[in-house]
Amino acid sequence: HLHLVILSALHTMKYSATVSSSRRKSRKAHFNAPSSERRKIMSSPLSSELKNKHGVRAVPIRKDDEVQVVRGNYKGREGKVVQVYRKKWVIHIERITREKVNGATVNVGVDPSKVVITKLKIDKDRKALLERKMGKGAEKGKGKFTEDEVKAMQDVD
């Protein structure tokens, strides 16, 4: 009896009755996701300057963005995104290539979560997306304290 109580305590509470919390179903949905959903899943964080400028943390990556790799073998390398290969969940970056045994050069796939965007390719749709996302962050404030609140807290002591 005690055994059952402990087991049930280990499981986290289910928030929504309409959404499955099954690992199997989640993985199936992820790996069979259509290209339109993959676009959103394949988002990259913005560099700190861009984050401050646009008030947005991350955006779906696209072809002509300039990025810097922050993890793995190619850490520190920068380049322009040549291709967003949604089928393989990777992006191809200019100058990040390797030689095949037969001498051909091929792009190395990099996970979009392991790069930061240093320069955005902005067109009207991208601009609209940034404004929309910025609006969301500004409404909530995302748990950030204003300068006035910080000063008020210093006076508390």
Coordinates of N, CA and C in Angstrom, one line a residue:
H1 N 0.8 -1.2 0.0 CA 0.0 0.0 0.0 C 0.9 1.3 0.0
L2 N 1.8 1.3 0.9 CA 2.8 2.4 1.0 C 3.5 2.6 -0.4
H3 N 3.8 1.5 -1.0 CA 4.5 1.5 -2.3 C 3.7 2.3 -3.3
L4 N 2.4 2.1 -3.4 CA 1.6 2.8 -4.3 C 1.5 4.3 -4.1
V5 N 1.5 4.7 -2.8 CA 1.5 6.1 -2.5 C 2.8 6.8 -2.9
I6 N 3.9 6.1 -2.7 CA 5.2 6.7 -3.1 C 5.2 6.8 -4.7
L7 N 4.8 5.8 -5.4 CA 4.8 5.8 -6.8 C 3.9 7.0 -7.4
S8 N 2.7 7.1 -6.8 CA 1.9 8.2 -7.3 C 2.4 9.6 -7.0
A9 N 3.2 9.7 -5.9 CA 3.8 11.0 -5.6 C 4.9 11.3 -6.6
L10 N 5.6 10.3 -7.2 CA 6.6 10.6 -8.1 C 6.1 11.2 -9.4
H11 N 4.9 10.8 -9.8 CA 4.4 11.4 -11.1 C 3.9 12.8 -10.9
T12 N 4.2 13.7 -11.8 CA 3.8 15.0 -11.7 C 2.3 15.1 -12.1
M13 N 1.7 16.2 -11.7 CA 0.3 16.4 -11.9 C 0.0 16.6 -13.4
K14 N -1.1 16.1 -13.9 CA -1.4 16.3 -15.3 C -2.2 17.6 -15.4
Y15 N -1.8 18.5 -16.2 CA -2.4 19.9 -16.2 C -3.6 19.9 -17.1
S16 N -3.6 19.2 -18.3 CA -4.7 19.3 -19.2 C -5.2 17.9 -19.6
A17 N -6.5 17.7 -19.4 CA -7.0 16.4 -19.7 C -7.0 16.1 -21.2
T18 N -6.9 17.2 -22.1 CA -7.0 17.0 -23.5 C -5.6 16.7 -24.2
V19 N -4.5 16.9 -23.4 CA -3.2 16.7 -23.9 C -2.5 15.5 -23.3
S20 N -2.0 14.6 -24.1 CA -1.4 13.4 -23.6 C 0.0 13.8 -23.0
S21 N 0.3 13.1 -21.9 CA 1.7 13.3 -21.3 C 2.5 12.0 -21.6
S22 N 2.1 11.3 -22.6 CA 2.8 10.0 -22.9 C 4.1 10.4 -23.7
R23 N 5.2 9.8 -23.2 CA 6.5 10.0 -23.9 C 6.4 9.5 -25.3
R24 N 5.8 8.4 -25.5 CA 5.7 7.7 -26.8 C 5.0 8.6 -27.8
K25 N 3.9 9.2 -27.4 CA 3.1 10.0 -28.3 C 3.8 11.4 -28.6
S26 N 4.4 11.9 -27.5 CA 5.2 13.2 -27.7 C 6.3 13.0 -28.7
R27 N 7.0 11.9 -28.6 CA 8.1 11.7 -29.6 C 7.6 11.4 -31.0
K28 N 6.5 10.7 -31.1 CA 5.9 10.5 -32.4 C 5.5 11.8 -33.0
A29 N 4.8 12.6 -32.3 CA 4.3 13.9 -32.8 C 5.5 14.8 -33.2
H30 N 6.6 14.7 -32.4 CA 7.8 15.5 -32.7 C 8.4 15.1 -34.0
F31 N 8.7 13.8 -34.1 CA 9.5 13.3 -35.3 C 8.6 13.2 -36.5
N32 N 7.3 13.2 -36.4 CA 6.5 13.2 -37.6 C 5.9 14.6 -37.9
A33 N 6.4 15.6 -37.2 CA 5.9 17.0 -37.4 C 6.0 17.5 -38.8
P34 N 5.0 18.2 -39.3 CA 5.1 18.7 -40.6 C 6.1 19.9 -40.7
S35 N 6.5 20.3 -41.9 CA 7.5 21.3 -42.0 C 7.1 22.6 -41.4
S36 N 5.8 23.0 -41.4 CA 5.3 24.2 -40.8 C 5.6 24.2 -39.3
E37 N 5.4 23.1 -38.6 CA 5.7 23.0 -37.2 C 7.2 23.0 -36.9
R38 N 7.9 22.3 -37.8 CA 9.3 22.2 -37.6 C 10.0 23.5 -37.7
R39 N 9.4 24.5 -38.5 CA 10.0 25.8 -38.5 C 10.0 26.4 -37.1
K40 N 8.9 26.3 -36.4 CA 8.9 26.9 -35.1 C 9.7 26.1 -34.1
I41 N 9.8 24.8 -34.2 CA 10.6 24.0 -33.3 C 12.1 24.3 -33.5
M42 N 12.5 24.6 -34.8 CA 13.8 24.9 -35.1 C 14.1 26.4 -34.9
S43 N 14.0 26.9 -33.7 CA 14.2 28.3 -33.4 C 15.6 28.4 -32.8
S44 N 16.2 29.6 -32.9 CA 17.5 29.9 -32.3 C 17.4 31.1 -31.5
P45 N 18.2 31.1 -30.4 CA 18.2 32.3 -29.5 C 18.9 33.5 -30.3
L46 N 18.5 34.7 -29.9 CA 19.2 35.9 -30.5 C 20.4 36.3 -29.6
S47 N 21.4 36.9 -30.2 CA 22.5 37.4 -29.4 C 22.1 38.5 -28.5
S48 N 22.8 38.8 -27.4 CA 22.4 39.7 -26.4 C 22.1 41.1 -26.9
E49 N 22.8 41.5 -27.9 CA 22.5 42.9 -28.5 C 21.2 42.8 -29.2
L50 N 20.9 41.8 -30.0 CA 19.6 41.7 -30.7 C 18.5 41.5 -29.7
K51 N 18.8 40.8 -28.6 CA 17.7 40.5 -27.6 C 17.3 41.8 -27.0
N52 N 18.3 42.7 -26.7 CA 18.0 44.0 -26.1 C 17.3 44.9 -27.1
K53 N 17.7 44.8 -28.4 CA 17.1 45.7 -29.4 C 15.7 45.4 -29.7
H54 N 15.4 44.1 -29.8 CA 14.0 43.7 -30.3 C 13.2 43.2 -29.1
G55 N 13.7 43.0 -27.9 CA 12.9 42.5 -26.8 C 12.4 41.1 -27.0
V56 N 13.1 40.3 -27.8 CA 12.7 39.0 -28.1 C 13.8 38.0 -27.8
R57 N 13.5 36.9 -27.3 CA 14.6 35.9 -26.9 C 15.0 35.0 -28.0
A58 N 14.1 34.5 -28.8 CA 14.4 33.5 -29.8 C 13.4 33.7 -31.0
V59 N 13.9 33.3 -32.2 CA 13.0 33.3 -33.3 C 13.3 32.1 -34.2
P60 N 12.3 31.7 -35.0 CA 12.6 30.6 -36.0 C 13.7 31.0 -36.9
I61 N 14.7 30.2 -37.2 CA 15.8 30.5 -38.0 C 15.4 30.5 -39.4
R62 N 16.1 31.3 -40.3 CA 15.8 31.3 -41.7 C 17.1 31.4 -42.5
K63 N 16.9 31.3 -43.8 CA 18.1 31.1 -44.7 C 19.2 32.1 -44.6
D64 N 18.9 33.4 -44.6 CA 20.0 34.4 -44.7 C 20.5 35.0 -43.4
D65 N 20.0 34.4 -42.3 CA 20.5 34.9 -41.0 C 22.0 34.7 -40.8
E66 N 22.6 35.5 -40.0 CA 24.0 35.2 -39.7 C 24.1 34.7 -38.3
V67 N 24.8 33.6 -38.1 CA 24.8 32.9 -36.8 C 26.2 32.7 -36.3
Q68 N 26.3 32.4 -35.0 CA 27.6 32.0 -34.4 C 27.3 30.7 -33.6
V69 N 28.1 29.7 -33.8 CA 28.0 28.4 -33.2 C 28.5 28.5 -31.7
V70 N 27.7 28.1 -30.8 CA 28.1 28.2 -29.3 C 28.4 26.9 -28.6
R71 N 28.2 25.8 -29.3 CA 28.5 24.5 -28.7 C 29.1 23.5 -29.8
G72 N 29.8 22.6 -29.3 CA 30.3 21.5 -30.2 C 31.7 21.8 -30.8
N73 N 32.0 21.0 -31.8 CA 33.3 21.1 -32.5 C 33.5 22.4 -33.2
Y74 N 32.5 23.1 -33.6 CA 32.6 24.3 -34.4 C 32.3 25.5 -33.6
K75 N 32.4 25.4 -32.3 CA 32.1 26.5 -31.3 C 33.0 27.7 -31.7
G76 N 32.3 28.9 -31.7 CA 33.0 30.1 -32.0 C 32.9 30.5 -33.5
R77 N 32.6 29.5 -34.4 CA 32.6 29.8 -35.8 C 31.4 30.6 -36.2
E78 N 31.5 31.6 -37.1 CA 30.4 32.4 -37.5 C 30.2 32.2 -39.0
G79 N 29.0 32.4 -39.5 CA 28.7 32.3 -40.9 C 27.2 32.6 -41.2
K80 N 26.9 32.6 -42.5 CA 25.6 32.8 -42.9 C 24.9 31.5 -43.1
V81 N 23.6 31.4 -42.7 CA 22.8 30.2 -42.9 C 22.6 30.0 -44.4
V82 N 23.1 28.8 -44.9 CA 22.9 28.5 -46.3 C 21.6 27.8 -46.6
Q83 N 21.2 27.0 -45.6 CA 20.0 26.1 -45.8 C 19.5 25.8 -44.4
V84 N 18.2 25.8 -44.3 CA 17.5 25.2 -43.1 C 16.9 23.9 -43.6
Y85 N 17.5 22.8 -43.1 CA 17.2 21.5 -43.6 C 16.2 20.9 -42.6
R86 N 14.9 21.2 -42.8 CA 13.9 20.8 -41.8 C 13.8 19.3 -41.7
K87 N 14.0 18.6 -42.8 CA 13.8 17.2 -42.8 C 14.7 16.5 -41.8
K88 N 16.0 17.1 -41.7 CA 17.0 16.5 -40.9 C 17.2 17.3 -39.5
W89 N 16.3 18.3 -39.3 CA 16.4 19.1 -38.1 C 17.7 19.8 -37.9
V90 N 18.4 20.2 -39.0 CA 19.7 20.9 -38.9 C 19.7 22.1 -39.8
I91 N 20.7 22.9 -39.6 CA 20.9 24.1 -40.5 C 22.3 23.9 -41.1
H92 N 22.5 24.4 -42.3 CA 23.8 24.4 -42.9 C 24.4 25.8 -42.9
I93 N 25.6 25.9 -42.5 CA 26.2 27.3 -42.3 C 27.4 27.4 -43.3
E94 N 27.5 28.5 -43.9 CA 28.6 28.9 -44.8 C 29.9 28.6 -44.2
R95 N 30.8 28.0 -44.9 CA 32.2 27.7 -44.4 C 32.3 26.6 -43.3
I96 N 31.2 26.0 -42.9 CA 31.2 24.9 -41.9 C 31.0 23.6 -42.8
T97 N 32.1 23.1 -43.3 CA 32.0 22.0 -44.2 C 33.0 20.9 -43.8
R98 N 32.9 19.8 -44.4 CA 34.0 18.8 -44.3 C 34.2 18.0 -45.6
E99 N 35.4 17.5 -45.7 CA 35.8 16.7 -46.9 C 35.3 15.3 -46.7
K100 N 34.7 14.8 -47.8 CA 34.3 13.4 -47.8 C 35.5 12.6 -48.3
V101 N 35.5 11.3 -48.1 CA 36.6 10.5 -48.5 C 36.9 10.6 -50.0
N102 N 35.8 10.8 -50.8 CA 36.1 10.9 -52.2 C 36.5 12.3 -52.6
G103 N 36.7 13.2 -51.7 CA 37.2 14.6 -52.0 C 36.1 15.6 -52.1
A104 N 34.8 15.2 -52.1 CA 33.8 16.2 -52.2 C 33.6 16.9 -50.8
T105 N 33.3 18.2 -50.9 CA 33.0 18.9 -49.6 C 31.5 18.9 -49.4
V106 N 31.1 18.7 -48.2 CA 29.7 18.7 -47.8 C 29.5 19.6 -46.6
N107 N 28.3 20.2 -46.5 CA 28.0 21.0 -45.3 C 27.8 20.1 -44.1
V108 N 28.2 20.6 -43.0 CA 28.0 19.9 -41.7 C 26.7 20.4 -41.1
G109 N 25.8 19.5 -40.7 CA 24.5 20.0 -40.1 C 24.8 20.4 -38.7
V110 N 24.2 21.6 -38.3 CA 24.4 22.1 -37.0 C 23.0 22.3 -36.4
D111 N 22.8 21.9 -35.1 CA 21.5 22.0 -34.5 C 21.2 23.5 -34.2
P112 N 20.0 23.9 -34.6 CA 19.7 25.4 -34.5 C 19.7 25.9 -33.1
S113 N 19.5 25.0 -32.1 CA 19.5 25.4 -30.7 C 20.9 25.7 -30.2
K114 N 21.9 25.2 -31.0 CA 23.3 25.4 -30.6 C 24.0 26.6 -31.3
V115 N 23.2 27.5 -31.8 CA 23.8 28.7 -32.4 C 23.0 29.9 -31.9
V116 N 23.7 31.1 -31.9 CA 23.0 32.3 -31.6 C 22.9 33.1 -32.9
I117 N 21.8 33.8 -33.1 CA 21.7 34.6 -34.3 C 22.3 36.0 -34.0
T118 N 23.3 36.4 -34.9 CA 24.0 37.6 -34.7 C 23.5 38.7 -35.6
K119 N 22.8 38.3 -36.7 CA 22.3 39.3 -37.6 C 21.0 38.7 -38.3
L120 N 19.9 39.4 -38.2 CA 18.6 38.9 -38.7 C 18.4 39.4 -40.1
K121 N 17.9 38.5 -41.0 CA 17.4 39.0 -42.3 C 16.0 39.4 -42.1
I122 N 15.8 40.7 -42.2 CA 14.5 41.3 -41.9 C 13.7 41.7 -43.1
D123 N 12.5 41.0 -43.3 CA 11.6 41.5 -44.3 C 10.3 41.8 -43.6
K124 N 9.2 42.2 -44.3 CA 8.1 42.7 -43.6 C 7.4 41.6 -42.7
D125 N 7.5 40.3 -43.1 CA 6.9 39.3 -42.3 C 7.7 39.1 -41.0
R126 N 9.0 39.1 -41.1 CA 9.9 39.0 -40.0 C 9.7 40.1 -39.0
K127 N 9.6 41.3 -39.6 CA 9.4 42.5 -38.8 C 8.1 42.4 -38.0
A128 N 7.0 41.9 -38.7 CA 5.7 41.8 -38.0 C 5.8 40.8 -36.9
L129 N 6.5 39.7 -37.1 CA 6.7 38.6 -36.1 C 7.4 39.2 -34.9
L130 N 8.5 40.0 -35.1 CA 9.2 40.6 -34.0 C 8.4 41.5 -33.2
E131 N 7.6 42.3 -33.9 CA 6.7 43.3 -33.2 C 5.6 42.6 -32.4
R132 N 5.1 41.5 -33.0 CA 4.1 40.7 -32.3 C 4.7 40.0 -31.0
K133 N 5.9 39.5 -31.1 CA 6.5 38.8 -30.0 C 6.9 39.8 -28.9
M134 N 7.4 41.0 -29.4 CA 7.8 42.0 -28.4 C 6.6 42.4 -27.6
G135 N 5.5 42.6 -28.3 CA 4.3 43.0 -27.6 C 3.9 42.0 -26.4
K136 N 4.1 40.7 -26.7 CA 3.8 39.7 -25.7 C 4.7 39.9 -24.5
G137 N 6.0 40.0 -24.7 CA 6.9 40.2 -23.6 C 6.6 41.4 -22.8
A138 N 6.3 42.5 -23.5 CA 6.1 43.8 -22.8 C 4.8 43.8 -21.9
E139 N 3.8 43.1 -22.4 CA 2.6 43.0 -21.6 C 2.9 42.3 -20.2
K140 N 3.5 41.2 -20.3 CA 3.7 40.4 -19.1 C 4.8 41.0 -18.2
G141 N 5.8 41.5 -18.9 CA 7.0 42.0 -18.2 C 7.9 40.8 -17.9
K142 N 7.4 39.6 -18.1 CA 8.2 38.4 -17.9 C 8.9 38.3 -16.6
G143 N 8.3 38.8 -15.5 CA 8.9 38.6 -14.2 C 10.1 39.5 -14.0
K144 N 10.3 40.5 -14.8 CA 11.5 41.4 -14.6 C 11.0 42.5 -13.7
F145 N 12.0 43.0 -12.9 CA 11.7 44.1 -12.0 C 12.0 45.4 -12.8
T146 N 11.2 46.4 -12.5 CA 11.6 47.8 -13.1 C 12.6 48.4 -12.2
E147 N 13.3 49.5 -12.7 CA 14.3 50.1 -11.9 C 13.7 50.7 -10.6
D148 N 12.4 51.2 -10.7 CA 11.8 51.8 -9.5 C 11.5 50.7 -8.4
E149 N 11.1 49.5 -8.9 CA 10.9 48.4 -7.9 C 12.2 48.0 -7.2
V150 N 13.3 48.0 -8.0 CA 14.6 47.6 -7.4 C 15.0 48.6 -6.4
K151 N 14.8 49.9 -6.7 CA 15.1 51.0 -5.7 C 14.3 50.8 -4.4
A152 N 13.0 50.6 -4.6 CA 12.1 50.4 -3.5 C 12.5 49.2 -2.6
M153 N 13.0 48.1 -3.3 CA 13.5 47.0 -2.5 C 14.7 47.3 -1.7
Q154 N 15.6 48.2 -2.2 CA 16.8 48.5 -1.5 C 16.5 49.3 -0.2
D155 N 15.4 50.1 -0.3 CA 15.0 50.8 0.9 C 14.4 49.9 2.0
V156 N 14.0 48.7 1.6 CA 13.3 47.8 2.6 C 14.2 47.5 3.7
D157 N 15.5 47.2 3.4 CA 16.4 46.7 4.4 C 16.5 47.6 5.6

